[in-house]
PDB file of C-alpha atoms in Angstrom:
ATOM      1  CA  UNK A 132     -17.790  -7.504  51.177  1.00  0.00           C
ATOM      2  CA  UNK A 133     -14.193  -6.684  49.832  1.00  0.00           C
ATOM      3  CA  UNK A 134     -13.734 -10.310  49.087  1.00  0.00           C
ATOM      4  CA  UNK A 135     -16.800 -10.564  47.109  1.00  0.00           C
ATOM      5  CA  UNK A 136     -15.870  -7.478  45.049  1.00  0.00           C
ATOM      6  CA  UNK A 137     -12.447  -8.859  44.424  1.00  0.00           C
ATOM      7  CA  UNK A 138     -13.923 -12.152  43.141  1.00  0.00           C
ATOM      8  CA  UNK A 139     -16.311 -10.290  40.887  1.00  0.00           C
ATOM      9  CA  UNK A 140     -13.627  -8.271  39.428  1.00  0.00           C
ATOM     10  CA  UNK A 141     -11.380 -11.453  38.765  1.00  0.00           C
ATOM     11  CA  UNK A 142     -14.404 -13.043  36.833  1.00  0.00           C
ATOM     12  CA  UNK A 143     -14.659  -9.879  34.791  1.00  0.00           C
ATOM     13  CA  UNK A 144     -11.025  -9.883  34.049  1.00  0.00           C
ATOM     14  CA  UNK A 145     -10.956 -13.579  33.149  1.00  0.00           C
ATOM     15  CA  UNK A 146     -13.810 -13.080  30.697  1.00  0.00           C
ATOM     16  CA  UNK A 147     -11.994 -10.114  28.997  1.00  0.00           C
ATOM     17  CA  UNK A 148      -8.802 -12.129  28.815  1.00  0.00           C
ATOM     18  CA  UNK A 149     -10.787 -14.950  27.319  1.00  0.00           C
ATOM     19  CA  UNK A 150     -12.295 -12.588  24.678  1.00  0.00           C
ATOM     20  CA  UNK A 151      -8.894 -11.415  23.687  1.00  0.00           C
ATOM     21  CA  UNK A 152      -7.618 -15.030  23.334  1.00  0.00           C
ATOM     22  CA  UNK A 153     -10.560 -15.811  21.137  1.00  0.00           C
ATOM     23  CA  UNK A 154     -10.583 -12.486  18.936  1.00  0.00           C
ATOM     24  CA  UNK A 155      -7.056 -11.203  19.515  1.00  0.00           C
ATOM     25  CA  UNK A 156      -3.816 -11.703  21.334  1.00  0.00           C
ATOM     26  CA  UNK A 157      -1.985  -9.711  24.038  1.00  0.00           C
ATOM     27  CA  UNK A 158       1.684  -8.755  23.550  1.00  0.00           C
ATOM     28  CA  UNK A 159       3.814  -6.706  25.891  1.00  0.00           C
ATOM     29  CA  UNK A 160       0.610  -5.776  27.706  1.00  0.00           C
ATOM     30  CA  UNK A 161      -1.329  -4.444  24.575  1.00  0.00           C
ATOM     31  CA  UNK A 162      -3.931  -6.287  22.665  1.00  0.00           C
ATOM     32  CA  UNK A 163      -3.103  -7.224  19.040  1.00  0.00           C
ATOM     33  CA  UNK A 164      -4.955  -8.762  16.235  1.00  0.00           C
ATOM     34  CA  UNK A 165      -3.742 -10.700  13.184  1.00  0.00           C
ATOM     35  CA  UNK A 166      -3.638  -8.842   9.887  1.00  0.00           C
ATOM     36  CA  UNK A 167      -2.433 -10.862   6.965  1.00  0.00           C
ATOM     37  CA  UNK A 168       0.489 -12.766   8.183  1.00  0.00           C
ATOM     38  CA  UNK A 169       1.329 -10.581  11.205  1.00  0.00           C
ATOM     39  CA  UNK A 170      -0.043  -9.185  14.246  1.00  0.00           C
ATOM     40  CA  UNK A 171      -0.593  -5.429  14.796  1.00  0.00           C
ATOM     41  CA  UNK A 172      -1.842  -3.282  17.802  1.00  0.00           C
ATOM     42  CA  UNK A 173      -5.674  -3.325  17.759  1.00  0.00           C
ATOM     43  CA  UNK A 174      -5.971   0.327  17.972  1.00  0.00           C
ATOM     44  CA  UNK A 175      -4.244   0.540  14.768  1.00  0.00           C
ATOM     45  CA  UNK A 176      -6.763  -1.674  12.819  1.00  0.00           C
ATOM     46  CA  UNK A 177      -8.933   1.340  11.965  1.00  0.00           C
ATOM     47  CA  UNK A 178      -7.483   2.468   8.683  1.00  0.00           C
ATOM     48  CA  UNK A 179     -10.264   0.867   6.437  1.00  0.00           C
ATOM     49  CA  UNK A 180     -10.483  -0.822   3.116  1.00  0.00           C
ATOM     50  CA  UNK A 181      -8.568  -0.230  -0.014  1.00  0.00           C
ATOM     51  CA  UNK A 182      -8.524  -2.173  -3.365  1.00  0.00           C
ATOM     52  CA  UNK A 183      -5.319  -3.143  -5.245  1.00  0.00           C
ATOM     53  CA  UNK A 184      -5.893  -3.367  -9.010  1.00  0.00           C
ATOM     54  CA  UNK A 185      -3.853  -4.485 -11.996  1.00  0.00           C
ATOM     55  CA  UNK A 186      -4.282  -3.642 -15.681  1.00  0.00           C
ATOM     56  CA  UNK A 187      -3.263  -5.075 -19.037  1.00  0.00           C
ATOM     57  CA  UNK A 188      -2.538  -8.735 -18.073  1.00  0.00           C
ATOM     58  CA  UNK A 189      -2.175 -11.455 -17.528  1.00  0.00           C
ATOM     59  CA  UNK A 190       1.293 -11.875 -18.167  1.00  0.00           C
ATOM     60  CA  UNK A 191       2.914 -15.324 -18.472  1.00  0.00           C
ATOM     61  CA  UNK A 192       6.266 -14.196 -16.748  1.00  0.00           C
ATOM     62  CA  UNK A 193       4.951 -12.237 -13.780  1.00  0.00           C
ATOM     63  CA  UNK A 194       1.324 -12.530 -13.052  1.00  0.00           C
ATOM     64  CA  UNK A 195       1.691 -15.879 -11.384  1.00  0.00           C
ATOM     65  CA  UNK A 196       4.407 -14.733  -9.177  1.00  0.00           C
ATOM     66  CA  UNK A 197       2.113 -11.889  -8.049  1.00  0.00           C
ATOM     67  CA  UNK A 198      -0.601 -14.439  -7.486  1.00  0.00           C
ATOM     68  CA  UNK A 199       1.693 -16.319  -5.345  1.00  0.00           C
ATOM     69  CA  UNK A 200       2.681 -13.453  -3.253  1.00  0.00           C
ATOM     70  CA  UNK A 201      -1.043 -12.463  -2.857  1.00  0.00           C
ATOM     71  CA  UNK A 202      -2.017 -15.835  -1.736  1.00  0.00           C
ATOM     72  CA  UNK A 203       0.703 -15.956   0.808  1.00  0.00           C
ATOM     73  CA  UNK A 204      -0.730 -12.717   2.279  1.00  0.00           C
ATOM     74  CA  UNK A 205      -4.370 -13.689   2.070  1.00  0.00           C
ATOM     75  CA  UNK A 206      -5.120 -10.631  -0.168  1.00  0.00           C
ATOM     76  CA  UNK A 207      -7.712 -10.435  -2.982  1.00  0.00           C
ATOM     77  CA  UNK A 208      -7.115  -8.049  -5.738  1.00  0.00           C
ATOM     78  CA  UNK A 209      -8.901  -6.970  -9.024  1.00  0.00           C
ATOM     79  CA  UNK A 210      -7.481  -7.745 -12.485  1.00  0.00           C
ATOM     80  CA  UNK A 211      -8.605  -5.693 -15.545  1.00  0.00           C
ATOM     81  CA  UNK A 212      -7.510  -8.044 -18.303  1.00  0.00           C
ATOM     82  CA  UNK A 213      -7.315  -7.519 -22.040  1.00  0.00           C
ATOM     83  CA  UNK A 214      -9.145 -10.193 -24.112  1.00  0.00           C
ATOM     84  CA  UNK A 215      -6.158 -11.057 -26.266  1.00  0.00           C
ATOM     85  CA  UNK A 216      -4.356 -11.991 -23.199  1.00  0.00           C
ATOM     86  CA  UNK A 217      -7.272 -13.904 -21.758  1.00  0.00           C
ATOM     87  CA  UNK A 218      -7.297 -16.019 -24.992  1.00  0.00           C
ATOM     88  CA  UNK A 219      -3.579 -16.480 -24.630  1.00  0.00           C
ATOM     89  CA  UNK A 220      -3.268 -17.316 -20.900  1.00  0.00           C
ATOM     90  CA  UNK A 221      -6.700 -18.851 -20.016  1.00  0.00           C
ATOM     91  CA  UNK A 222      -4.968 -21.000 -17.160  1.00  0.00           C
ATOM     92  CA  UNK A 223      -3.956 -17.650 -15.433  1.00  0.00           C
ATOM     93  CA  UNK A 224      -7.336 -16.313 -15.596  1.00  0.00           C
ATOM     94  CA  UNK A 225      -8.779 -19.597 -14.222  1.00  0.00           C
ATOM     95  CA  UNK A 226      -6.388 -19.481 -11.273  1.00  0.00           C
ATOM     96  CA  UNK A 227      -7.291 -15.742 -10.598  1.00  0.00           C
ATOM     97  CA  UNK A 228     -11.082 -16.848 -10.346  1.00  0.00           C
ATOM     98  CA  UNK A 229     -10.148 -19.769  -8.156  1.00  0.00           C
ATOM     99  CA  UNK A 230      -8.332 -17.920  -5.745  1.00  0.00           C
ATOM    100  CA  UNK A 231     -10.991 -15.385  -5.267  1.00  0.00           C
ATOM    101  CA  UNK A 232      -9.807 -12.357  -7.198  1.00  0.00           C
ATOM    102  CA  UNK A 233     -12.190 -10.229  -9.287  1.00  0.00           C
ATOM    103  CA  UNK A 234     -11.764 -10.163 -12.984  1.00  0.00           C
ATOM    104  CA  UNK A 235     -12.622  -7.109 -15.066  1.00  0.00           C
ATOM    105  CA  UNK A 236     -12.674  -5.971 -18.578  1.00  0.00           C
ATOM    106  CA  UNK A 237      -9.843  -3.897 -20.284  1.00  0.00           C
ATOM    107  CA  UNK A 238     -10.843  -4.179 -23.827  1.00  0.00           C
ATOM    108  CA  UNK A 239      -9.619  -6.699 -26.285  1.00  0.00           C
ATOM    109  CA  UNK A 240      -6.501  -4.931 -27.526  1.00  0.00           C
ATOM    110  CA  UNK A 241      -6.161  -2.015 -24.938  1.00  0.00           C
ATOM    111  CA  UNK A 242      -8.144   0.443 -27.192  1.00  0.00           C
ATOM    112  CA  UNK A 243      -8.816   3.842 -26.022  1.00  0.00           C
ATOM    113  CA  UNK A 244     -12.171   5.194 -26.764  1.00  0.00           C
ATOM    114  CA  UNK A 245     -12.210   8.271 -29.303  1.00  0.00           C
ATOM    115  CA  UNK A 246     -14.849  10.156 -31.164  1.00  0.00           C
ATOM    116  CA  UNK A 247     -14.196   8.189 -34.259  1.00  0.00           C
ATOM    117  CA  UNK A 248     -13.962   4.526 -32.919  1.00  0.00           C
ATOM    118  CA  UNK A 249     -17.494   4.163 -30.938  1.00  0.00           C
ATOM    119  CA  UNK A 250     -18.446   0.845 -32.678  1.00  0.00           C
ATOM    120  CA  UNK A 251     -14.871  -0.491 -32.496  1.00  0.00           C
ATOM    121  CA  UNK A 252     -14.735   0.307 -28.776  1.00  0.00           C
ATOM    122  CA  UNK A 253     -18.125  -1.313 -28.177  1.00  0.00           C
ATOM    123  CA  UNK A 254     -16.930  -4.491 -29.924  1.00  0.00           C
ATOM    124  CA  UNK A 255     -13.797  -4.495 -27.972  1.00  0.00           C
ATOM    125  CA  UNK A 256     -15.795  -4.697 -24.642  1.00  0.00           C
ATOM    126  CA  UNK A 257     -18.029  -7.351 -25.999  1.00  0.00           C
ATOM    127  CA  UNK A 258     -15.207  -9.513 -27.264  1.00  0.00           C
ATOM    128  CA  UNK A 259     -13.423  -9.367 -23.955  1.00  0.00           C
ATOM    129  CA  UNK A 260     -16.763 -10.205 -22.098  1.00  0.00           C
ATOM    130  CA  UNK A 261     -16.954 -13.332 -24.285  1.00  0.00           C
ATOM    131  CA  UNK A 262     -13.437 -14.355 -23.566  1.00  0.00           C
ATOM    132  CA  UNK A 263     -13.620 -14.001 -19.928  1.00  0.00           C
ATOM    133  CA  UNK A 264     -17.074 -16.005 -19.884  1.00  0.00           C
ATOM    134  CA  UNK A 265     -15.552 -18.745 -21.908  1.00  0.00           C
ATOM    135  CA  UNK A 266     -12.816 -19.215 -19.484  1.00  0.00           C
ATOM    136  CA  UNK A 267     -14.709 -18.560 -16.175  1.00  0.00           C
ATOM    137  CA  UNK A 268     -18.276 -19.329 -17.096  1.00  0.00           C
ATOM    138  CA  UNK A 269     -19.293 -15.996 -15.460  1.00  0.00           C
ATOM    139  CA  UNK A 270     -20.218 -12.620 -16.772  1.00  0.00           C
ATOM    140  CA  UNK A 271     -18.187  -9.484 -15.778  1.00  0.00           C
ATOM    141  CA  UNK A 272     -19.703  -6.248 -14.995  1.00  0.00           C
ATOM    142  CA  UNK A 273     -16.766  -4.194 -14.353  1.00  0.00           C
ATOM    143  CA  UNK A 274     -14.445  -2.357 -16.912  1.00  0.00           C
ATOM    144  CA  UNK A 275     -11.497  -0.144 -16.620  1.00  0.00           C
ATOM    145  CA  UNK A 276     -11.410   1.866 -19.998  1.00  0.00           C
ATOM    146  CA  UNK A 277      -7.971   2.332 -21.150  1.00  0.00           C
ATOM    147  CA  UNK A 278      -6.659   5.752 -20.267  1.00  0.00           C
ATOM    148  CA  UNK A 279      -9.857   6.390 -18.366  1.00  0.00           C
ATOM    149  CA  UNK A 280     -11.995   7.350 -21.683  1.00  0.00           C
ATOM    150  CA  UNK A 281     -15.436   6.451 -21.189  1.00  0.00           C
ATOM    151  CA  UNK A 282     -19.006   7.076 -22.428  1.00  0.00           C
ATOM    152  CA  UNK A 283     -21.890   6.306 -19.838  1.00  0.00           C
ATOM    153  CA  UNK A 284     -24.203   5.005 -22.641  1.00  0.00           C
ATOM    154  CA  UNK A 285     -22.193   1.701 -22.412  1.00  0.00           C
ATOM    155  CA  UNK A 286     -23.350   1.291 -18.746  1.00  0.00           C
ATOM    156  CA  UNK A 287     -26.961   0.580 -19.817  1.00  0.00           C
ATOM    157  CA  UNK A 288     -26.248  -0.855 -23.293  1.00  0.00           C
ATOM    158  CA  UNK A 289     -23.700  -3.404 -21.990  1.00  0.00           C
ATOM    159  CA  UNK A 290     -24.366  -3.520 -18.346  1.00  0.00           C
ATOM    160  CA  UNK A 291     -20.953  -2.447 -17.527  1.00  0.00           C
ATOM    161  CA  UNK A 292     -19.673  -0.324 -14.625  1.00  0.00           C
ATOM    162  CA  UNK A 293     -16.473   1.621 -15.059  1.00  0.00           C
ATOM    163  CA  UNK A 294     -13.901   1.553 -12.329  1.00  0.00           C
ATOM    164  CA  UNK A 295     -11.147   4.242 -12.409  1.00  0.00           C
ATOM    165  CA  UNK A 296      -8.617   4.912  -9.682  1.00  0.00           C
ATOM    166  CA  UNK A 297      -7.478   7.345  -7.043  1.00  0.00           C
ATOM    167  CA  UNK A 298      -3.759   6.326  -6.491  1.00  0.00           C
ATOM    168  CA  UNK A 299      -1.398   6.130  -9.517  1.00  0.00           C
ATOM    169  CA  UNK A 300       2.232   5.323  -8.694  1.00  0.00           C
ATOM    170  CA  UNK A 301       3.023   5.207 -12.416  1.00  0.00           C
ATOM    171  CA  UNK A 302       4.615   1.942 -12.204  1.00  0.00           C
ATOM    172  CA  UNK A 303       4.711   1.412 -15.814  1.00  0.00           C
ATOM    173  CA  UNK A 304       7.289   4.020 -16.223  1.00  0.00           C
ATOM    174  CA  UNK A 305       9.536   3.369 -13.374  1.00  0.00           C
ATOM    175  CA  UNK A 306      12.107   0.349 -12.573  1.00  0.00           C
ATOM    176  CA  UNK A 307      12.646   1.628  -8.975  1.00  0.00           C
ATOM    177  CA  UNK A 308      10.716  -0.495  -6.616  1.00  0.00           C
ATOM    178  CA  UNK A 309      11.103   1.730  -3.489  1.00  0.00           C
ATOM    179  CA  UNK A 310       9.942   4.733  -5.593  1.00  0.00           C
ATOM    180  CA  UNK A 311       6.870   2.999  -6.676  1.00  0.00           C
ATOM    181  CA  UNK A 312       6.285   1.878  -3.124  1.00  0.00           C
ATOM    182  CA  UNK A 313       6.745   5.268  -1.682  1.00  0.00           C
ATOM    183  CA  UNK A 314       4.548   6.912  -4.340  1.00  0.00           C
ATOM    184  CA  UNK A 315       1.831   4.575  -3.251  1.00  0.00           C
ATOM    185  CA  UNK A 316       1.881   4.260   0.451  1.00  0.00           C
ATOM    186  CA  UNK A 317       2.495   7.869   1.105  1.00  0.00           C
ATOM    187  CA  UNK A 318      -0.880   8.877  -0.596  1.00  0.00           C
ATOM    188  CA  UNK A 319      -3.056   6.096   0.706  1.00  0.00           C
ATOM    189  CA  UNK A 320      -6.418   6.717   2.566  1.00  0.00           C
ATOM    190  CA  UNK A 321      -9.452   4.683   3.270  1.00  0.00           C
ATOM    191  CA  UNK A 322     -11.293   3.848   0.048  1.00  0.00           C
ATOM    192  CA  UNK A 323      -8.588   4.364  -2.350  1.00  0.00           C
ATOM    193  CA  UNK A 324      -8.224   2.341  -5.431  1.00  0.00           C
ATOM    194  CA  UNK A 325      -4.642   1.697  -6.478  1.00  0.00           C
ATOM    195  CA  UNK A 326      -3.667   1.363 -10.176  1.00  0.00           C
ATOM    196  CA  UNK A 327      -0.760  -0.913 -11.092  1.00  0.00           C
ATOM    197  CA  UNK A 328       0.328  -3.390 -13.867  1.00  0.00           C
ATOM    198  CA  UNK A 329       1.338  -6.989 -13.690  1.00  0.00           C
ATOM    199  CA  UNK A 330       3.527  -7.269 -16.703  1.00  0.00           C
ATOM    200  CA  UNK A 331       6.691  -5.645 -15.027  1.00  0.00           C
ATOM    201  CA  UNK A 332       8.898  -7.400 -12.513  1.00  0.00           C
ATOM    202  CA  UNK A 333       9.496  -4.288 -10.595  1.00  0.00           C
ATOM    203  CA  UNK A 334       5.661  -3.523 -10.393  1.00  0.00           C
ATOM    204  CA  UNK A 335       4.906  -7.092  -8.925  1.00  0.00           C
ATOM    205  CA  UNK A 336       7.847  -6.588  -6.304  1.00  0.00           C
ATOM    206  CA  UNK A 337       6.613  -3.262  -5.403  1.00  0.00           C
ATOM    207  CA  UNK A 338       2.867  -4.336  -5.159  1.00  0.00           C
ATOM    208  CA  UNK A 339       3.895  -7.036  -2.604  1.00  0.00           C
ATOM    209  CA  UNK A 340       5.841  -4.513  -0.571  1.00  0.00           C
ATOM    210  CA  UNK A 341       2.813  -1.996  -0.632  1.00  0.00           C
ATOM    211  CA  UNK A 342       0.747  -4.846   0.624  1.00  0.00           C
ATOM    212  CA  UNK A 343       2.957  -5.607   3.439  1.00  0.00           C
ATOM    213  CA  UNK A 344       3.362  -1.900   4.575  1.00  0.00           C
ATOM    214  CA  UNK A 345      -0.327  -1.275   4.335  1.00  0.00           C
ATOM    215  CA  UNK A 346      -1.281  -4.304   6.096  1.00  0.00           C
ATOM    216  CA  UNK A 347       1.148  -3.527   8.829  1.00  0.00           C
ATOM    217  CA  UNK A 348      -0.561  -0.060   9.036  1.00  0.00           C
ATOM    218  CA  UNK A 349      -4.008  -1.698   9.441  1.00  0.00           C
ATOM    219  CA  UNK A 350      -5.478  -1.551   6.064  1.00  0.00           C
ATOM    220  CA  UNK A 351      -7.561  -4.267   4.537  1.00  0.00           C
ATOM    221  CA  UNK A 352      -7.316  -5.135   0.849  1.00  0.00           C
ATOM    222  CA  UNK A 353     -10.447  -5.998  -0.856  1.00  0.00           C
ATOM    223  CA  UNK A 354     -11.856  -6.380  -4.594  1.00  0.00           C
ATOM    224  CA  UNK A 355     -13.388  -3.141  -6.196  1.00  0.00           C
ATOM    225  CA  UNK A 356     -16.748  -4.813  -5.960  1.00  0.00           C
ATOM    226  CA  UNK A 357     -16.442  -5.183  -2.259  1.00  0.00           C
ATOM    227  CA  UNK A 358     -15.171  -1.798  -1.893  1.00  0.00           C
ATOM    228  CA  UNK A 359     -17.955  -0.176  -3.925  1.00  0.00           C
ATOM    229  CA  UNK A 360     -20.847  -2.107  -3.042  1.00  0.00           C
ATOM    230  CA  UNK A 361     -20.486  -3.097   0.602  1.00  0.00           C
TER     231      UNK A 361
END
């Protein structure tokens, strides 16, 4: 009887070990799973999803370096681009699309909506949508209005969905990479949307460090569409 129980337990243990080999790993007696380019304890992979977003690009000096780093880490981000930069650097926009990033509207000339420029703002949105469609062949439904100024009427008129942010490390006014990283990582929780900019070298460096630290903590980076709709 004891022999039969022992054999049964061994079969169960073998099946459990096989499951870990298929879906994770065992290191130092603890189950681990792969997150990004590294492994973390399985019990830590519970932090949830967050979205990393970039405004104002693309930039010919730094955006492709950022794309290189995101690709190495298997991370998808959201880029809210200006129409004028789409027209200047269509090859970067095309690369964003091909590598699975979400491309959104940030107006053509980075114009803030005011009480006096309603028609101009509307045209800024339309022109940027057209510029993105010309390069990607696809429509965009997402917009980050500069400075967060928005009017809900554009949601129905232009079929646009505004995306703001929950974490702003103010990377545009700091050249201190570590400060930007700490101002982000220390505030993060599940469902957050991080606001950054891809036209500054320090912002790109900080963004990749942020990804590394938060992946190590067990967060998953997704596009804003995945975050908001899934």
